[in-house]
Amino acid sequence: ALQAADAVVDSVCPYCGVGCQLSYRVKDNKILEAIGRDGPANQGRLCVKGRYGYDYVSSDQRLTTPLIRREGVAKDPADIARVRRGELALSALFREATWEEALDLAAAGLRRLLDSHASGAASPLAGFGSAKGSNEEAYLFQKLIRQGLSTNNVDHCTRLCHASSVAALLEGLGSGSVSNPVLDAQYAEVILLIGANPSSNHPVAASFIKNAVKAGATLIVADPRRAPMARFATHHLAFRPDTDVALLNALLHVIIAEGLTDPDFIAARVNGFEALKASVAECTPERMSEICGIAPEVLRAVARRYASAKSAMIFWGMGISQHVHGTDNARCLIALAMITGQIGRPGCGLHPLRGQNNVQGASDAGMIPMMMPNYQRIALAEVREHFEALWATPLDPQPGLTVVEIIHAAYEGRIKGMFIEGENPAMSDPDLDHARAALARLEHLVVQDIFATETALLADVILPASAQLEKWGSYTNTDRLIQLGRPALTPPGQARQDLWIIEQLARRIGLGWHYWQTADGDGQLAAEAPTARVFEEMRAVMAPLAGVPWSRLRREEAVVTPAPREGEPGHAVIFEQSFPTHSGRAQLVPASFMPGPEQPDHDFPLVLSTGRVLEHWHTGAMTRRAEVLDALSPAPLLSMHAEDAAGLRLHEGQAIRMSSRHGEVEALLQISPEVRRGQVFLPFCYWEAAANVLTGSALDPTGKIPGFKVTAVRVDAV
Ligand code: SF4
């Protein structure tokens, strides 16, 4: 029987970038049920994560008191597996502490490293914030690192997901945002879905794309894996992994050679067409077919269909971005839309599907090493002077290091102290044995989180934080829609609000912050006023938010940005008349196919792609502790084509060992029709088989993103 709720709280899903609005029915500080609301991004729909994935919040593994590493207990990456397997208690590594003691120790360690840092020398400090946190947390976190720790070494998981897409979009169009919302799929005549598996990773977005196909849109899926959306496609281009540029250059070649471009649009709004034309002149379908493995006639048919559509929309995911040439991949997609004029109208444009619920907002808020809030470049004197005047602090003119660069610097002893809030690099970073060793080498690591994550197990101080369901905050989804999250529950034990924790550290470092005032409480219960104060400060330095005072967000629940004026709706479709570049025109940047560093050979003959599964979210910190979700998908499975398995004399369910040039893990084998011959797939959410032990840390030179989608591996029976 349905239990009567004490309250029904309207909020937003904590998982993916679709940003589904939902209501929680709450009783006795427990969630009874999550129900989809009629939000602009979800129209009442939820996927299994939003519907059933909320009980992580009341897991008995929640951190309920500050913890300090026991004296004399060294940091040992091997402890991660021991704790996870139940062979080592958390209390053997850490002792409980008061908030005063933990905050004092956390701040003193950061302050000591700051004071030891000679003026002009590279900073020994860095911070990783979280795209799972709110906009206000992201803004305050980057401000603490820049204003309090005097460095731009601040980054977050965007570096591991869409950094290359954003780099290409900023370079080409002057904005890293999507041009059109997901729901514009309903107006598209053709939808190109490339390197994305929204059925698992953005399920509600996938449902809208499927609806569009049912209503008559043509869907073209390009992906080495035969993921579920391929069933709805007129063409599934199962190209060879890592040959995106060859495939896309062939499409560009056909469109130009057959006169299918939009010359008026190019003349009015695009720079660099002649250079692109010269660059793809030799990329005939026949030549590119030899590289990407797609038949020339199919490449021609797809190019003609995309270019001749009245409206054509491109969605892409990590299959494009997580490559050492991810920026080149995205440059080709931008070129496709630009030379055909498929932008600036409903039902067309470019949409990199954002991963985390607030990865767009965290980037907008400046939690990236080269940009202040609203993508204002730190290297520009006028930008620095503006923020220096506002914050009354000199700012470091040097752009900071990115995620993987920070980990390398920690390994080499150049970074000595870190503050990590809600991020789990000890699962998410490439070449994980190296990354964990780097974190263990830090002289001082402060982790703020809701669980003793793999990263927290290497910390000096752990600060127990609040879950998304326990606090106020705004979150910006993949459509640039800023939405309101409300507290439904009280945090357990002594866990505190994240904004309160960040401010307490800032005050101890010497910043006179007063976002959180006495009347707002002691930081345990959610308080709206400090969240609104931070939001209003952020709004004052971010032009796209100018028309969204906190009161409007409170009233409307969701406002699409940019929303420059208060009395007007924001802009769901952008780039209608011009691009926010210096010239107002798009800039094409040609790319040539180059093989990546992870080539299969005799020792490592298969290509591993890592990714996500429907039931789990990123490193699994939340969903592996959500009962229904973990029951649905409880163990790491390596997907392999039946013929590859037969050739290796392996069978379904067998324990296997996967080895790469970087490490090895064990998992169970799953025979899957989704992967092509020569390719295997492993999700990265399972500590039991941490996929990133296998991946390498070579980076895209522009986006600084690792190539998670291509790792040469071998698979053997255990
Ligand atoms: Fe949450 Fe994304 Fe699922 Fe919506 S589609 S319920 S935002 S995980």
PDB file of N, CA and C in Angstrom, residues 642-695:
ATOM      1  N   ALA A 642      31.269 -12.767 -30.089  1.00  0.00           N
ATOM      2  CA  ALA A 642      31.255 -14.234 -29.937  1.00  0.00           C
ATOM      3  C   ALA A 642      32.425 -14.891 -30.675  1.00  0.00           C
ATOM      4  N   GLU A 643      32.765 -14.380 -31.871  1.00  0.00           N
ATOM      5  CA  GLU A 643      33.837 -15.035 -32.636  1.00  0.00           C
ATOM      6  C   GLU A 643      35.207 -14.809 -32.002  1.00  0.00           C
ATOM      7  N   ASP A 644      35.403 -13.633 -31.415  1.00  0.00           N
ATOM      8  CA  ASP A 644      36.666 -13.402 -30.692  1.00  0.00           C
ATOM      9  C   ASP A 644      36.754 -14.340 -29.485  1.00  0.00           C
ATOM     10  N   ALA A 645      35.611 -14.487 -28.771  1.00  0.00           N
ATOM     11  CA  ALA A 645      35.607 -15.373 -27.597  1.00  0.00           C
ATOM     12  C   ALA A 645      35.904 -16.809 -28.022  1.00  0.00           C
ATOM     13  N   ALA A 646      35.270 -17.226 -29.123  1.00  0.00           N
ATOM     14  CA  ALA A 646      35.497 -18.606 -29.581  1.00  0.00           C
ATOM     15  C   ALA A 646      36.966 -18.795 -29.962  1.00  0.00           C
ATOM     16  N   GLY A 647      37.550 -17.793 -30.614  1.00  0.00           N
ATOM     17  CA  GLY A 647      38.955 -17.887 -31.011  1.00  0.00           C
ATOM     18  C   GLY A 647      39.891 -17.991 -29.819  1.00  0.00           C
ATOM     19  N   LEU A 648      39.477 -17.418 -28.707  1.00  0.00           N
ATOM     20  CA  LEU A 648      40.307 -17.463 -27.492  1.00  0.00           C
ATOM     21  C   LEU A 648      39.886 -18.607 -26.572  1.00  0.00           C
ATOM     22  N   ARG A 649      38.931 -19.406 -27.009  1.00  0.00           N
ATOM     23  CA  ARG A 649      38.378 -20.519 -26.222  1.00  0.00           C
ATOM     24  C   ARG A 649      37.825 -20.032 -24.886  1.00  0.00           C
ATOM     25  N   LEU A 650      37.129 -18.912 -24.944  1.00  0.00           N
ATOM     26  CA  LEU A 650      36.505 -18.344 -23.744  1.00  0.00           C
ATOM     27  C   LEU A 650      34.994 -18.489 -23.872  1.00  0.00           C
ATOM     28  N   HIS A 651      34.318 -18.579 -22.728  1.00  0.00           N
ATOM     29  CA  HIS A 651      32.861 -18.711 -22.785  1.00  0.00           C
ATOM     30  C   HIS A 651      32.185 -17.725 -21.843  1.00  0.00           C
ATOM     31  N   GLU A 652      30.918 -17.505 -22.100  1.00  0.00           N
ATOM     32  CA  GLU A 652      30.100 -16.568 -21.325  1.00  0.00           C
ATOM     33  C   GLU A 652      30.209 -16.862 -19.823  1.00  0.00           C
ATOM     34  N   GLY A 653      30.425 -15.832 -19.035  1.00  0.00           N
ATOM     35  CA  GLY A 653      30.463 -15.992 -17.574  1.00  0.00           C
ATOM     36  C   GLY A 653      31.819 -16.386 -17.024  1.00  0.00           C
ATOM     37  N   GLN A 654      32.775 -16.633 -17.908  1.00  0.00           N
ATOM     38  CA  GLN A 654      34.098 -17.087 -17.470  1.00  0.00           C
ATOM     39  C   GLN A 654      34.895 -15.925 -16.866  1.00  0.00           C
ATOM     40  N   ALA A 655      35.665 -16.223 -15.822  1.00  0.00           N
ATOM     41  CA  ALA A 655      36.559 -15.201 -15.261  1.00  0.00           C
ATOM     42  C   ALA A 655      37.726 -14.995 -16.219  1.00  0.00           C
ATOM     43  N   ILE A 656      37.986 -13.738 -16.530  1.00  0.00           N
ATOM     44  CA  ILE A 656      39.070 -13.426 -17.469  1.00  0.00           C
ATOM     45  C   ILE A 656      40.001 -12.364 -16.869  1.00  0.00           C
ATOM     46  N   ARG A 657      41.199 -12.333 -17.394  1.00  0.00           N
ATOM     47  CA  ARG A 657      42.155 -11.284 -17.009  1.00  0.00           C
ATOM     48  C   ARG A 657      42.412 -10.421 -18.238  1.00  0.00           C
ATOM     49  N   MET A 658      42.309  -9.122 -18.054  1.00  0.00           N
ATOM     50  CA  MET A 658      42.576  -8.182 -19.137  1.00  0.00           C
ATOM     51  C   MET A 658      43.873  -7.469 -18.824  1.00  0.00           C
ATOM     52  N   SER A 659      44.775  -7.410 -19.789  1.00  0.00           N
ATOM     53  CA  SER A 659      46.054  -6.743 -19.564  1.00  0.00           C
ATOM     54  C   SER A 659      46.250  -5.691 -20.650  1.00  0.00           C
ATOM     55  N   SER A 660      46.831  -4.578 -20.245  1.00  0.00           N
ATOM     56  CA  SER A 660      47.220  -3.554 -21.220  1.00  0.00           C
ATOM     57  C   SER A 660      48.673  -3.185 -20.948  1.00  0.00           C
ATOM     58  N   ARG A 661      49.170  -2.178 -21.667  1.00  0.00           N
ATOM     59  CA  ARG A 661      50.551  -1.722 -21.428  1.00  0.00           C
ATOM     60  C   ARG A 661      50.655  -0.981 -20.095  1.00  0.00           C
ATOM     61  N   HIS A 662      49.501  -0.768 -19.410  1.00  0.00           N
ATOM     62  CA  HIS A 662      49.493   0.047 -18.193  1.00  0.00           C
ATOM     63  C   HIS A 662      49.134  -0.729 -16.935  1.00  0.00           C
ATOM     64  N   GLY A 663      48.447  -1.868 -17.080  1.00  0.00           N
ATOM     65  CA  GLY A 663      48.064  -2.621 -15.887  1.00  0.00           C
ATOM     66  C   GLY A 663      47.151  -3.773 -16.248  1.00  0.00           C
ATOM     67  N   GLU A 664      46.614  -4.446 -15.235  1.00  0.00           N
ATOM     68  CA  GLU A 664      45.690  -5.541 -15.517  1.00  0.00           C
ATOM     69  C   GLU A 664      44.588  -5.613 -14.477  1.00  0.00           C
ATOM     70  N   VAL A 665      43.409  -6.099 -14.904  1.00  0.00           N
ATOM     71  CA  VAL A 665      42.266  -6.299 -14.015  1.00  0.00           C
ATOM     72  C   VAL A 665      41.587  -7.611 -14.392  1.00  0.00           C
ATOM     73  N   GLU A 666      40.742  -8.088 -13.473  1.00  0.00           N
ATOM     74  CA  GLU A 666      39.981  -9.304 -13.745  1.00  0.00           C
ATOM     75  C   GLU A 666      38.496  -8.985 -13.738  1.00  0.00           C
ATOM     76  N   ALA A 667      37.744  -9.654 -14.604  1.00  0.00           N
ATOM     77  CA  ALA A 667      36.295  -9.437 -14.688  1.00  0.00           C
ATOM     78  C   ALA A 667      35.663 -10.732 -15.183  1.00  0.00           C
ATOM     79  N   LEU A 668      34.362 -10.681 -15.480  1.00  0.00           N
ATOM     80  CA  LEU A 668      33.664 -11.817 -16.060  1.00  0.00           C
ATOM     81  C   LEU A 668      33.371 -11.517 -17.525  1.00  0.00           C
ATOM     82  N   LEU A 669      33.361 -12.564 -18.344  1.00  0.00           N
ATOM     83  CA  LEU A 669      33.152 -12.355 -19.780  1.00  0.00           C
ATOM     84  C   LEU A 669      31.667 -12.378 -20.128  1.00  0.00           C
ATOM     85  N   GLN A 670      31.286 -11.433 -20.968  1.00  0.00           N
ATOM     86  CA  GLN A 670      29.929 -11.380 -21.497  1.00  0.00           C
ATOM     87  C   GLN A 670      30.030 -11.383 -23.016  1.00  0.00           C
ATOM     88  N   ILE A 671      29.385 -12.372 -23.644  1.00  0.00           N
ATOM     89  CA  ILE A 671      29.365 -12.385 -25.107  1.00  0.00           C
ATOM     90  C   ILE A 671      28.314 -11.366 -25.535  1.00  0.00           C
ATOM     91  N   SER A 672      28.700 -10.439 -26.405  1.00  0.00           N
ATOM     92  CA  SER A 672      27.778  -9.355 -26.730  1.00  0.00           C
ATOM     93  C   SER A 672      27.765  -9.074 -28.226  1.00  0.00           C
ATOM     94  N   PRO A 673      26.566  -8.962 -28.802  1.00  0.00           N
ATOM     95  CA  PRO A 673      26.483  -8.584 -30.212  1.00  0.00           C
ATOM     96  C   PRO A 673      26.739  -7.094 -30.413  1.00  0.00           C
ATOM     97  N   GLU A 674      26.878  -6.333 -29.327  1.00  0.00           N
ATOM     98  CA  GLU A 674      27.053  -4.879 -29.462  1.00  0.00           C
ATOM     99  C   GLU A 674      28.461  -4.498 -29.899  1.00  0.00           C
ATOM    100  N   VAL A 675      29.463  -5.309 -29.552  1.00  0.00           N
ATOM    101  CA  VAL A 675      30.830  -4.937 -29.917  1.00  0.00           C
ATOM    102  C   VAL A 675      31.234  -5.634 -31.217  1.00  0.00           C
ATOM    103  N   ARG A 676      32.047  -4.953 -32.011  1.00  0.00           N
ATOM    104  CA  ARG A 676      32.495  -5.540 -33.259  1.00  0.00           C
ATOM    105  C   ARG A 676      33.697  -6.451 -32.987  1.00  0.00           C
ATOM    106  N   ARG A 677      34.077  -7.247 -33.941  1.00  0.00           N
ATOM    107  CA  ARG A 677      35.251  -8.114 -33.776  1.00  0.00           C
ATOM    108  C   ARG A 677      36.490  -7.263 -33.529  1.00  0.00           C
ATOM    109  N   GLY A 678      37.322  -7.712 -32.620  1.00  0.00           N
ATOM    110  CA  GLY A 678      38.546  -6.975 -32.316  1.00  0.00           C
ATOM    111  C   GLY A 678      38.369  -5.905 -31.255  1.00  0.00           C
ATOM    112  N   GLN A 679      37.109  -5.679 -30.826  1.00  0.00           N
ATOM    113  CA  GLN A 679      36.848  -4.637 -29.840  1.00  0.00           C
ATOM    114  C   GLN A 679      36.264  -5.275 -28.578  1.00  0.00           C
ATOM    115  N   VAL A 680      36.589  -4.749 -27.402  1.00  0.00           N
ATOM    116  CA  VAL A 680      35.946  -5.162 -26.149  1.00  0.00           C
ATOM    117  C   VAL A 680      35.517  -3.895 -25.405  1.00  0.00           C
ATOM    118  N   PHE A 681      34.559  -4.074 -24.486  1.00  0.00           N
ATOM    119  CA  PHE A 681      34.023  -2.924 -23.749  1.00  0.00           C
ATOM    120  C   PHE A 681      33.944  -3.269 -22.271  1.00  0.00           C
ATOM    121  N   LEU A 682      34.380  -2.317 -21.424  1.00  0.00           N
ATOM    122  CA  LEU A 682      34.309  -2.518 -19.972  1.00  0.00           C
ATOM    123  C   LEU A 682      33.856  -1.217 -19.314  1.00  0.00           C
ATOM    124  N   PRO A 683      32.795  -1.257 -18.482  1.00  0.00           N
ATOM    125  CA  PRO A 683      32.395  -0.046 -17.764  1.00  0.00           C
ATOM    126  C   PRO A 683      33.427   0.328 -16.696  1.00  0.00           C
ATOM    127  N   PHE A 684      33.480   1.622 -16.349  1.00  0.00           N
ATOM    128  CA  PHE A 684      34.539   2.054 -15.425  1.00  0.00           C
ATOM    129  C   PHE A 684      34.041   2.303 -14.003  1.00  0.00           C
ATOM    130  N   CYS A 685      32.848   1.793 -13.689  1.00  0.00           N
ATOM    131  CA  CYS A 685      32.260   2.090 -12.373  1.00  0.00           C
ATOM    132  C   CYS A 685      32.586   1.056 -11.309  1.00  0.00           C
ATOM    133  N   TYR A 686      33.238  -0.039 -11.645  1.00  0.00           N
ATOM    134  CA  TYR A 686      33.410  -1.144 -10.688  1.00  0.00           C
ATOM    135  C   TYR A 686      34.802  -1.131 -10.077  1.00  0.00           C
ATOM    136  N   TRP A 687      34.879  -0.994  -8.751  1.00  0.00           N
ATOM    137  CA  TRP A 687      36.187  -1.037  -8.098  1.00  0.00           C
ATOM    138  C   TRP A 687      36.811  -2.418  -8.250  1.00  0.00           C
ATOM    139  N   GLU A 688      35.954  -3.438  -8.408  1.00  0.00           N
ATOM    140  CA  GLU A 688      36.471  -4.815  -8.501  1.00  0.00           C
ATOM    141  C   GLU A 688      37.309  -5.001  -9.768  1.00  0.00           C
ATOM    142  N   ALA A 689      37.002  -4.217 -10.802  1.00  0.00           N
ATOM    143  CA  ALA A 689      37.755  -4.295 -12.061  1.00  0.00           C
ATOM    144  C   ALA A 689      37.882  -2.873 -12.579  1.00  0.00           C
ATOM    145  N   ALA A 690      38.637  -2.072 -11.879  1.00  0.00           N
ATOM    146  CA  ALA A 690      38.708  -0.639 -12.209  1.00  0.00           C
ATOM    147  C   ALA A 690      39.302  -0.473 -13.606  1.00  0.00           C
ATOM    148  N   ALA A 691      38.436  -0.138 -14.557  1.00  0.00           N
ATOM    149  CA  ALA A 691      38.823  -0.148 -15.971  1.00  0.00           C
ATOM    150  C   ALA A 691      39.997   0.785 -16.244  1.00  0.00           C
ATOM    151  N   ASN A 692      40.097   1.837 -15.469  1.00  0.00           N
ATOM    152  CA  ASN A 692      41.147   2.816 -15.770  1.00  0.00           C
ATOM    153  C   ASN A 692      42.541   2.373 -15.331  1.00  0.00           C
ATOM    154  N   VAL A 693      42.641   1.217 -14.671  1.00  0.00           N
ATOM    155  CA  VAL A 693      43.962   0.611 -14.473  1.00  0.00           C
ATOM    156  C   VAL A 693      44.569   0.297 -15.850  1.00  0.00           C
ATOM    157  N   LEU A 694      43.685   0.041 -16.824  1.00  0.00           N
ATOM    158  CA  LEU A 694      44.150  -0.378 -18.148  1.00  0.00           C
ATOM    159  C   LEU A 694      44.456   0.789 -19.079  1.00  0.00           C
ATOM    160  N   THR A 695      43.809   1.948 -18.864  1.00  0.00           N
ATOM    161  CA  THR A 695      43.894   3.036 -19.857  1.00  0.00           C
ATOM    162  C   THR A 695      45.196   3.832 -19.712  1.00  0.00           C
TER     163      THR A 695
END
